[in-house]
CSV table of C-alpha atoms and ligand atoms in Angstrom, one decimal:
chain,number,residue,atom,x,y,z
A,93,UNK,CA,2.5,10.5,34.2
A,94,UNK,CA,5.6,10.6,32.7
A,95,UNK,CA,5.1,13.7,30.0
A,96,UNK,CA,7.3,11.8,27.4
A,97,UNK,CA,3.8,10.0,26.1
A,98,UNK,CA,2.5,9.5,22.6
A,99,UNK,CA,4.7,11.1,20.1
A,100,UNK,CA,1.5,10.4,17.3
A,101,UNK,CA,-0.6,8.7,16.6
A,102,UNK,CA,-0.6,5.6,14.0
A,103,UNK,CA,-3.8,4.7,12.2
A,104,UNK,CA,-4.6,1.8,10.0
A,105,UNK,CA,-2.2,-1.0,11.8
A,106,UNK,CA,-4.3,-3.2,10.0
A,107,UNK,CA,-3.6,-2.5,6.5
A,108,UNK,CA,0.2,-2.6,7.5
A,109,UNK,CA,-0.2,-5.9,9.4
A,110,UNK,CA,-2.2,-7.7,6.2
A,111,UNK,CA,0.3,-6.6,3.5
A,112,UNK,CA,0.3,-9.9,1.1
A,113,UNK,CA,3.1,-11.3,-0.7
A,114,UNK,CA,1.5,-12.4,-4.0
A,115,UNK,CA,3.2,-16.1,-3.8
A,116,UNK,CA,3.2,-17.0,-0.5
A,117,UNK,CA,0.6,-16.1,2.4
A,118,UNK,CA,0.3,-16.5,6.0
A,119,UNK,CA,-3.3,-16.2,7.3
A,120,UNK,CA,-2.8,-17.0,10.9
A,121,UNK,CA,-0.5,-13.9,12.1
A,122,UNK,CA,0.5,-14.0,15.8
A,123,UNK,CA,1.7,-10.2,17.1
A,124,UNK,CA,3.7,-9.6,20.0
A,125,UNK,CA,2.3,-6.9,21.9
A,126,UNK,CA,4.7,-5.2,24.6
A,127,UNK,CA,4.1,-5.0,27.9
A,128,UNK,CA,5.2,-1.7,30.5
A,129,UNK,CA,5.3,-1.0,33.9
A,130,UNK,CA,2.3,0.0,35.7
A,131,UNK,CA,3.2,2.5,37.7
A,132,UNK,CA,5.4,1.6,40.5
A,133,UNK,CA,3.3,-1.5,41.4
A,134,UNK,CA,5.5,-3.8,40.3
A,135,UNK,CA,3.6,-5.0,38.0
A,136,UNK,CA,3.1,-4.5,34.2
A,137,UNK,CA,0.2,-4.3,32.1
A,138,UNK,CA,-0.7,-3.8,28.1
A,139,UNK,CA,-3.9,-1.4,27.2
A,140,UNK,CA,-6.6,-3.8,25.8
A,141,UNK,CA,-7.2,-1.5,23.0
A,142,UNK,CA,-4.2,-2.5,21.5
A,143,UNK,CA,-5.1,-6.3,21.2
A,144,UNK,CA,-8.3,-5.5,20.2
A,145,UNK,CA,-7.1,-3.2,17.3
A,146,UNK,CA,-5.1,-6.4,16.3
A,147,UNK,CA,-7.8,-8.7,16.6
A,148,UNK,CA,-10.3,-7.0,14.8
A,149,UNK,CA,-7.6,-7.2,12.2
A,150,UNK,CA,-7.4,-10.9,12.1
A,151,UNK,CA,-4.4,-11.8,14.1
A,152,UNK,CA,-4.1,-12.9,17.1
A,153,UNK,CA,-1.8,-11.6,20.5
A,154,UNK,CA,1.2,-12.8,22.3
A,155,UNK,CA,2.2,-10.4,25.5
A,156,UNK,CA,5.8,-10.0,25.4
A,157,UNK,CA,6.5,-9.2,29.0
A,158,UNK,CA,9.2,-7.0,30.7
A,159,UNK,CA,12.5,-8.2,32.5
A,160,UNK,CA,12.6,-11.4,30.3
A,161,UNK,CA,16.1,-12.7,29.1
A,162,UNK,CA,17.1,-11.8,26.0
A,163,UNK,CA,17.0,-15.4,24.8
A,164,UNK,CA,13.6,-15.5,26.0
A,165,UNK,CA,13.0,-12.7,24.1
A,166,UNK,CA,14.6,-13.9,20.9
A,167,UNK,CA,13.1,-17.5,21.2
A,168,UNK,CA,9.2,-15.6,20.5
A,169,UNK,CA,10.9,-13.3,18.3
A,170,UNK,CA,11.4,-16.5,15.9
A,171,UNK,CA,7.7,-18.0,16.7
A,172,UNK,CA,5.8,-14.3,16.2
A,173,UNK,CA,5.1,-11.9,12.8
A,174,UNK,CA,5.1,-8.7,14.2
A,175,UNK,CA,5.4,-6.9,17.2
A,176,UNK,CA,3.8,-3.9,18.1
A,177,UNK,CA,5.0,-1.1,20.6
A,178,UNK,CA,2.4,0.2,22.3
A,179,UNK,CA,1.7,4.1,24.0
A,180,UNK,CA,1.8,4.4,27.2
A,181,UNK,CA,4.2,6.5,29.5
A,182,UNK,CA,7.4,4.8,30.4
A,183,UNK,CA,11.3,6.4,30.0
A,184,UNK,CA,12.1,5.6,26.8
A,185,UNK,CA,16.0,4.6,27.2
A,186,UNK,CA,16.0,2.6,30.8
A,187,UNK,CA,12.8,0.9,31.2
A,188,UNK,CA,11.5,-3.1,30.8
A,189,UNK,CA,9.6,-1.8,27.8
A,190,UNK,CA,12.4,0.4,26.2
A,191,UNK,CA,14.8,-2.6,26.9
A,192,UNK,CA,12.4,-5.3,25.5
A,193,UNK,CA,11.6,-3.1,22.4
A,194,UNK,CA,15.3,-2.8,21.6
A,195,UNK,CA,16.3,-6.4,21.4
A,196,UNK,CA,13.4,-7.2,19.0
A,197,UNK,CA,14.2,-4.0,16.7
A,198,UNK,CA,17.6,-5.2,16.8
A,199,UNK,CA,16.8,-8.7,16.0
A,200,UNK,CA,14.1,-7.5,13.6
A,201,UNK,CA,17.2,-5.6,11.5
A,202,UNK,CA,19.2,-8.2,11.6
A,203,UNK,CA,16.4,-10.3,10.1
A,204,UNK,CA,15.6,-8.0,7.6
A,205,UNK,CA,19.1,-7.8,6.4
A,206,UNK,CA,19.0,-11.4,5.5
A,207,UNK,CA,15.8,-11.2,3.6
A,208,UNK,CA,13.1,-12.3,6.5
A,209,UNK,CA,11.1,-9.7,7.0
A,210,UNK,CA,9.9,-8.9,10.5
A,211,UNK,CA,7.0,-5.7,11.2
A,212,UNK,CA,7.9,-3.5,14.0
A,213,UNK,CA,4.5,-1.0,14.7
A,214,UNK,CA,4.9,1.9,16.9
A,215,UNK,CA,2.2,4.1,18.3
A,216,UNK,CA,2.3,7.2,20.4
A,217,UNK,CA,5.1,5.8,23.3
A,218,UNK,CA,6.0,3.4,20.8
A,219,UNK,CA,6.4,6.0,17.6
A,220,UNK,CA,8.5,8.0,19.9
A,221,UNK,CA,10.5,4.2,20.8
A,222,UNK,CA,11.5,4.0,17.1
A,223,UNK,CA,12.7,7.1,16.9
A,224,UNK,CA,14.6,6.8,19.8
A,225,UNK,CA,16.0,3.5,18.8
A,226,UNK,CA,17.2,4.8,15.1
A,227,UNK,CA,18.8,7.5,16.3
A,228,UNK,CA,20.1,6.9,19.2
A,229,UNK,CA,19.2,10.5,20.7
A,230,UNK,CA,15.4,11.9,22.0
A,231,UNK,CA,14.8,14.3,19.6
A,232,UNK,CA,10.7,15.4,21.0
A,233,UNK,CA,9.6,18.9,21.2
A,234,UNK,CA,6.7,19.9,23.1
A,235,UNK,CA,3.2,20.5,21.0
A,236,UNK,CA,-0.2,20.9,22.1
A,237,UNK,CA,-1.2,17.7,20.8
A,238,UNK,CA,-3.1,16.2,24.0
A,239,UNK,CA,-7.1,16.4,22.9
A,240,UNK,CA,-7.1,17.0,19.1
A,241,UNK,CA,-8.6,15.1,16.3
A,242,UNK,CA,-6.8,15.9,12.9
A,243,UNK,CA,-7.2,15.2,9.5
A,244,UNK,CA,-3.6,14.0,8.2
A,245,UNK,CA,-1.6,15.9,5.9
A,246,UNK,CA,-0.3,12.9,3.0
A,247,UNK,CA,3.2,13.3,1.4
A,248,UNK,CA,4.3,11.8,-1.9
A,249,UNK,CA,5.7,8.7,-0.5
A,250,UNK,CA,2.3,7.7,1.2
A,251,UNK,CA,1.1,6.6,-2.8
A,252,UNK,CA,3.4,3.8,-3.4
A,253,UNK,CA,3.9,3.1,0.8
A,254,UNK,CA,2.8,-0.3,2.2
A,255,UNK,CA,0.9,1.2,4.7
A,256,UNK,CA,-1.2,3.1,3.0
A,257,UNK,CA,-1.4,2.1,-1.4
A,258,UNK,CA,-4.6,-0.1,-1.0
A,259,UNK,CA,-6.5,2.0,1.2
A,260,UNK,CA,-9.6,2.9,-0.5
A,261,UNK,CA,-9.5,6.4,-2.0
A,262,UNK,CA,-12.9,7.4,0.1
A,263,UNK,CA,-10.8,6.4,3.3
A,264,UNK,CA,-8.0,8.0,2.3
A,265,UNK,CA,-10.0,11.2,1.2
A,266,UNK,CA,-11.4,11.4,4.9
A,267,UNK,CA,-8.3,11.1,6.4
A,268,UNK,CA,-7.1,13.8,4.3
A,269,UNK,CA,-10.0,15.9,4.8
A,270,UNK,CA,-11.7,15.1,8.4
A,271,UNK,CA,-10.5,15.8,11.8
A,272,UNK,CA,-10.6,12.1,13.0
A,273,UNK,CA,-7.0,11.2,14.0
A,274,UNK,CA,-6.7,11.4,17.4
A,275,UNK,CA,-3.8,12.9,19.4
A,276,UNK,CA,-3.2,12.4,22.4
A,277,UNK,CA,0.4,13.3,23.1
A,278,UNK,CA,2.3,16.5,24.4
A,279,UNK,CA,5.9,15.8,22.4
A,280,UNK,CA,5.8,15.2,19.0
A,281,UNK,CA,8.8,14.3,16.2
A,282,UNK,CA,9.2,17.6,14.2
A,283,UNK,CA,9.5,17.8,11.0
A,284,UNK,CA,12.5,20.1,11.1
A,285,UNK,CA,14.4,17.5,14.0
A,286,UNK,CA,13.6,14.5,12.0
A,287,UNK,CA,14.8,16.0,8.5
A,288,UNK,CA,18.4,17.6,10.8
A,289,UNK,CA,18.9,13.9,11.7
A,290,UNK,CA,20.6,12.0,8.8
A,291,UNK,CA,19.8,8.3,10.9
A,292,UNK,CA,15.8,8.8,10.8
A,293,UNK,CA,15.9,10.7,7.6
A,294,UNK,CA,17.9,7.9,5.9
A,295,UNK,CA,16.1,5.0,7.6
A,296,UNK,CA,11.9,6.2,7.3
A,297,UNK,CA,10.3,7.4,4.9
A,298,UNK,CA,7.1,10.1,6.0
A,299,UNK,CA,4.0,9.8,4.7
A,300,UNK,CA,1.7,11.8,6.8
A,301,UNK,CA,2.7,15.0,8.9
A,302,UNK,CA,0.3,17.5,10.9
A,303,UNK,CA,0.3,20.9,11.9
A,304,UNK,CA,-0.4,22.4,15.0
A,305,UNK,CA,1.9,24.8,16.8
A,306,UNK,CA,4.3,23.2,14.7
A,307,UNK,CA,4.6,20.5,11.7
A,308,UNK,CA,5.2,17.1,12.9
A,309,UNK,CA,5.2,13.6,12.0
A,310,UNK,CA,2.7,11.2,12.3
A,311,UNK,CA,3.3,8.2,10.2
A,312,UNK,CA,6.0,5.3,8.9
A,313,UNK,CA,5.8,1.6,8.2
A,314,UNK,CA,6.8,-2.1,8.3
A,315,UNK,CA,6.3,-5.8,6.5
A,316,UNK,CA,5.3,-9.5,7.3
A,317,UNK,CA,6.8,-13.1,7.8
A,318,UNK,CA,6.7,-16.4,8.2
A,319,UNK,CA,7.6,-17.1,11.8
A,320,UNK,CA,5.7,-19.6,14.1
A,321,UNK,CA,5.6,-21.6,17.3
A,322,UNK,CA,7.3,-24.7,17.4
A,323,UNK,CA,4.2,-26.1,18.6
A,324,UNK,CA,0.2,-25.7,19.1
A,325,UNK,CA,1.3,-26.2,22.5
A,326,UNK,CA,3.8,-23.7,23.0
A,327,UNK,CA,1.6,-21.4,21.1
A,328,UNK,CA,-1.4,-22.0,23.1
A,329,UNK,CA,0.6,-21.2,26.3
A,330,UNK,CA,1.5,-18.1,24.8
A,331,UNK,CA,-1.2,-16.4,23.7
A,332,UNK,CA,-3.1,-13.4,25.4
A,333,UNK,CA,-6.1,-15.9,26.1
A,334,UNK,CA,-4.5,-16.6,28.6
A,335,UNK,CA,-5.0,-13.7,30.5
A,336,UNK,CA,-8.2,-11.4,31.2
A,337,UNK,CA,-8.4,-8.0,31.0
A,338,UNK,CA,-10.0,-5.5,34.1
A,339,UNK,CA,-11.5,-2.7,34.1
A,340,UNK,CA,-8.9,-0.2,35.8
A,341,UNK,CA,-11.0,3.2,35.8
A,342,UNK,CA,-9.3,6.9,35.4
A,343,UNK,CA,-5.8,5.2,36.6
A,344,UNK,CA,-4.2,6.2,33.3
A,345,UNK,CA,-5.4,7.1,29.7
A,346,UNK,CA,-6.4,3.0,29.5
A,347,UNK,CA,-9.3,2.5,30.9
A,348,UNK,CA,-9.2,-1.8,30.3
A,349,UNK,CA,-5.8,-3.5,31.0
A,350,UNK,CA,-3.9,-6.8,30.6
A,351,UNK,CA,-2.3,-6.8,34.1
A,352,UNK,CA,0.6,-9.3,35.0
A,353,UNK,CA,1.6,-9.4,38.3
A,354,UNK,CA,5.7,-9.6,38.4
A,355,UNK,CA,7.7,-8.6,35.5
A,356,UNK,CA,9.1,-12.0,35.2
B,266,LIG,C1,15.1,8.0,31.5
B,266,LIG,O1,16.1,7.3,32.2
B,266,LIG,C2,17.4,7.8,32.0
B,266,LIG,C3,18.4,6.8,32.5
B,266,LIG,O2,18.1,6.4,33.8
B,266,LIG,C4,17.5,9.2,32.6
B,266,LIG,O3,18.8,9.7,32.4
B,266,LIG,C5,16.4,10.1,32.0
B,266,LIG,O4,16.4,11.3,32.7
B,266,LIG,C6,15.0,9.4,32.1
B,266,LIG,N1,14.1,10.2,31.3
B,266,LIG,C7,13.0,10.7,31.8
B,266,LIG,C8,12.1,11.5,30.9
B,266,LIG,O5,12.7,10.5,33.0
B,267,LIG,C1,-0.5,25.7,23.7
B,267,LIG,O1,-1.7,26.4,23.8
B,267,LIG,C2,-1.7,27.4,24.8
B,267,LIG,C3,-3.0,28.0,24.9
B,267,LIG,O2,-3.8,27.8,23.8
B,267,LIG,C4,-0.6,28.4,24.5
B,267,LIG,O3,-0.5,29.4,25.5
B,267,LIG,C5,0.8,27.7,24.4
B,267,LIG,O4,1.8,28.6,24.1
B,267,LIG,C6,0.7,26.6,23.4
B,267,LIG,N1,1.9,25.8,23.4
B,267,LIG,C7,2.6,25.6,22.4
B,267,LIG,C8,3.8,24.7,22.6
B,267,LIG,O5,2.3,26.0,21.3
B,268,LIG,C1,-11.1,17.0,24.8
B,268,LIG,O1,-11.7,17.8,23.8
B,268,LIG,C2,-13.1,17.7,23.7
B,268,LIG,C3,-13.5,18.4,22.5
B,268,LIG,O2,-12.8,19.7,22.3
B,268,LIG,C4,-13.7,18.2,25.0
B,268,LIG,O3,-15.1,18.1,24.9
B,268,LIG,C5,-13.2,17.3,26.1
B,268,LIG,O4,-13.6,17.8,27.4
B,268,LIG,C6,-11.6,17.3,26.1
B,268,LIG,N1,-11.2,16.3,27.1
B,268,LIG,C7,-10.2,16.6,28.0
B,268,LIG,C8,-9.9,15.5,28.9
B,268,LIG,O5,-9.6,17.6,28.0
């Protein structure tokens, strides 16, 4: 497995993904969910915990699959919400999934600078994607961070973040005070590399670290949109239902999969 896996680990993708905007509300979210190579199969796949964290949150899943033209790409970019990166263990500059997630963060700026907002979520592999995609340069250090449930450590900025200002204070008092985080990575963001680096400083905000070894990051955020299909069929032909997900075994750290059997 490649050892540049799960730079954190992102909890309450929910909350972030539900953020209302008091006048106007969309309450049928569709999230992309990216897809990575599976080993060197030649196939891909995307870990069915990560559209079941969704669902359980309301919306509903779109695979975005890897080798796809970049129009292809944009043309779901316009009909989704959200997208979220998921972990896994793939090289984070040359393959499908690093070159997938950068046209959507680069079409998600873009949108954003003209007022239409578009969440990008990043989890472990995908955390570590964002970074990457900011700064331009892999800036991981190695922690023993690969079995450990943490309480998280809340900065300033997590009181007025999206992610985290209507959390219930009970939840939030957990978080703060229970090991039950789980990490399950063996590079982290530091602290001390992410504050040295003007692009990530001046483009996230932190509002949980952790301290192991050393004090790292383990939390940023995102907002919603109005984006959609152009129809209830093309939406239907999209969606994860689609596809069924297997029971793989010890293959990985995913024990259920979404398995698609050519990139393209
Ligand atoms: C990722 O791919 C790039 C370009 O092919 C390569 O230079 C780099 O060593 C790879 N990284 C890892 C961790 O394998
Ligand atoms: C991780 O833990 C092991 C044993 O507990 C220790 O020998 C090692 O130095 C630690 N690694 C880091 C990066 O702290
Ligand atoms: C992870 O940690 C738990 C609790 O410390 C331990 O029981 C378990 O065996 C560990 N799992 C692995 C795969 O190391």
């Amino acid at each position: 497995m490649n050892p540049l896996r799960c730079a954190a680990l992102l909890v309450f993708c929910n909350t972030v993904l539900m953020v209302c905007n008091a006048e106007a509300r969309n309450d049928r979210p569709i999230i992309g969910v990216l897809a990575q190579e599976y080993q060197s199969s030649g196939k891909s796949y995307i870990a069915a915990s990560y559209v079941k964290l969704l669902e359980s949150a309301g919306a509903r899943v779109v695979p975005i699959r890897i080798s796809q033209s970049e129009e292809e790409y944009e043309q779901l970019f316009n009909s989704l919400n959200g997208v979220l990166f998921p972990g896994g263990g793939v090289n984070l500059s040359s393959s499908g999934y690093a070159k997938a997630a950068s046209v959507f963060y680069r079409l998600a700026l873009k949108a954003n600078d003209q007022g239409d907002f578009f969440p990008v979520w990043g989890t472990c592999l995908g955390f570590e994607e964002l970074t990457y995609l900011t700064s331009g340069e892999l800036i991981l250090t190695a922690t023993n961070t690969s079995n450990v449930s943490l309480p998280l450590d809340f900065m300033p900025d997590a009181k007025d973040s999206r992610l985290f200002k209507n959390v219930p204070e009970d939840v939030l008092k957990a978080l703060a005070t229970e090991p039950i985080t789980v990490n399950s990575h063996h590079w982290s963001v530091s602290v001390k590399s992410f504050y040295m680096n003007d692009k990530l400083r001046n483009f996230y905000r932190v509002l949980t670290t952790n301290k192991v070894n050393l004090e790292f990051i383990s939390t940023m955020e995102a907002r919603k949109n109005f984006h959609r299909f152009s129809s209830m069929e093309e939406e239907t032909k999209a969606l994860i239902y689609n596809y069924n997900p297997v029971f793989t075994g010890k293959v990985s750290s995913f024990e259920q999969m979404y398995i698609f059997v050519s990139a393209s």
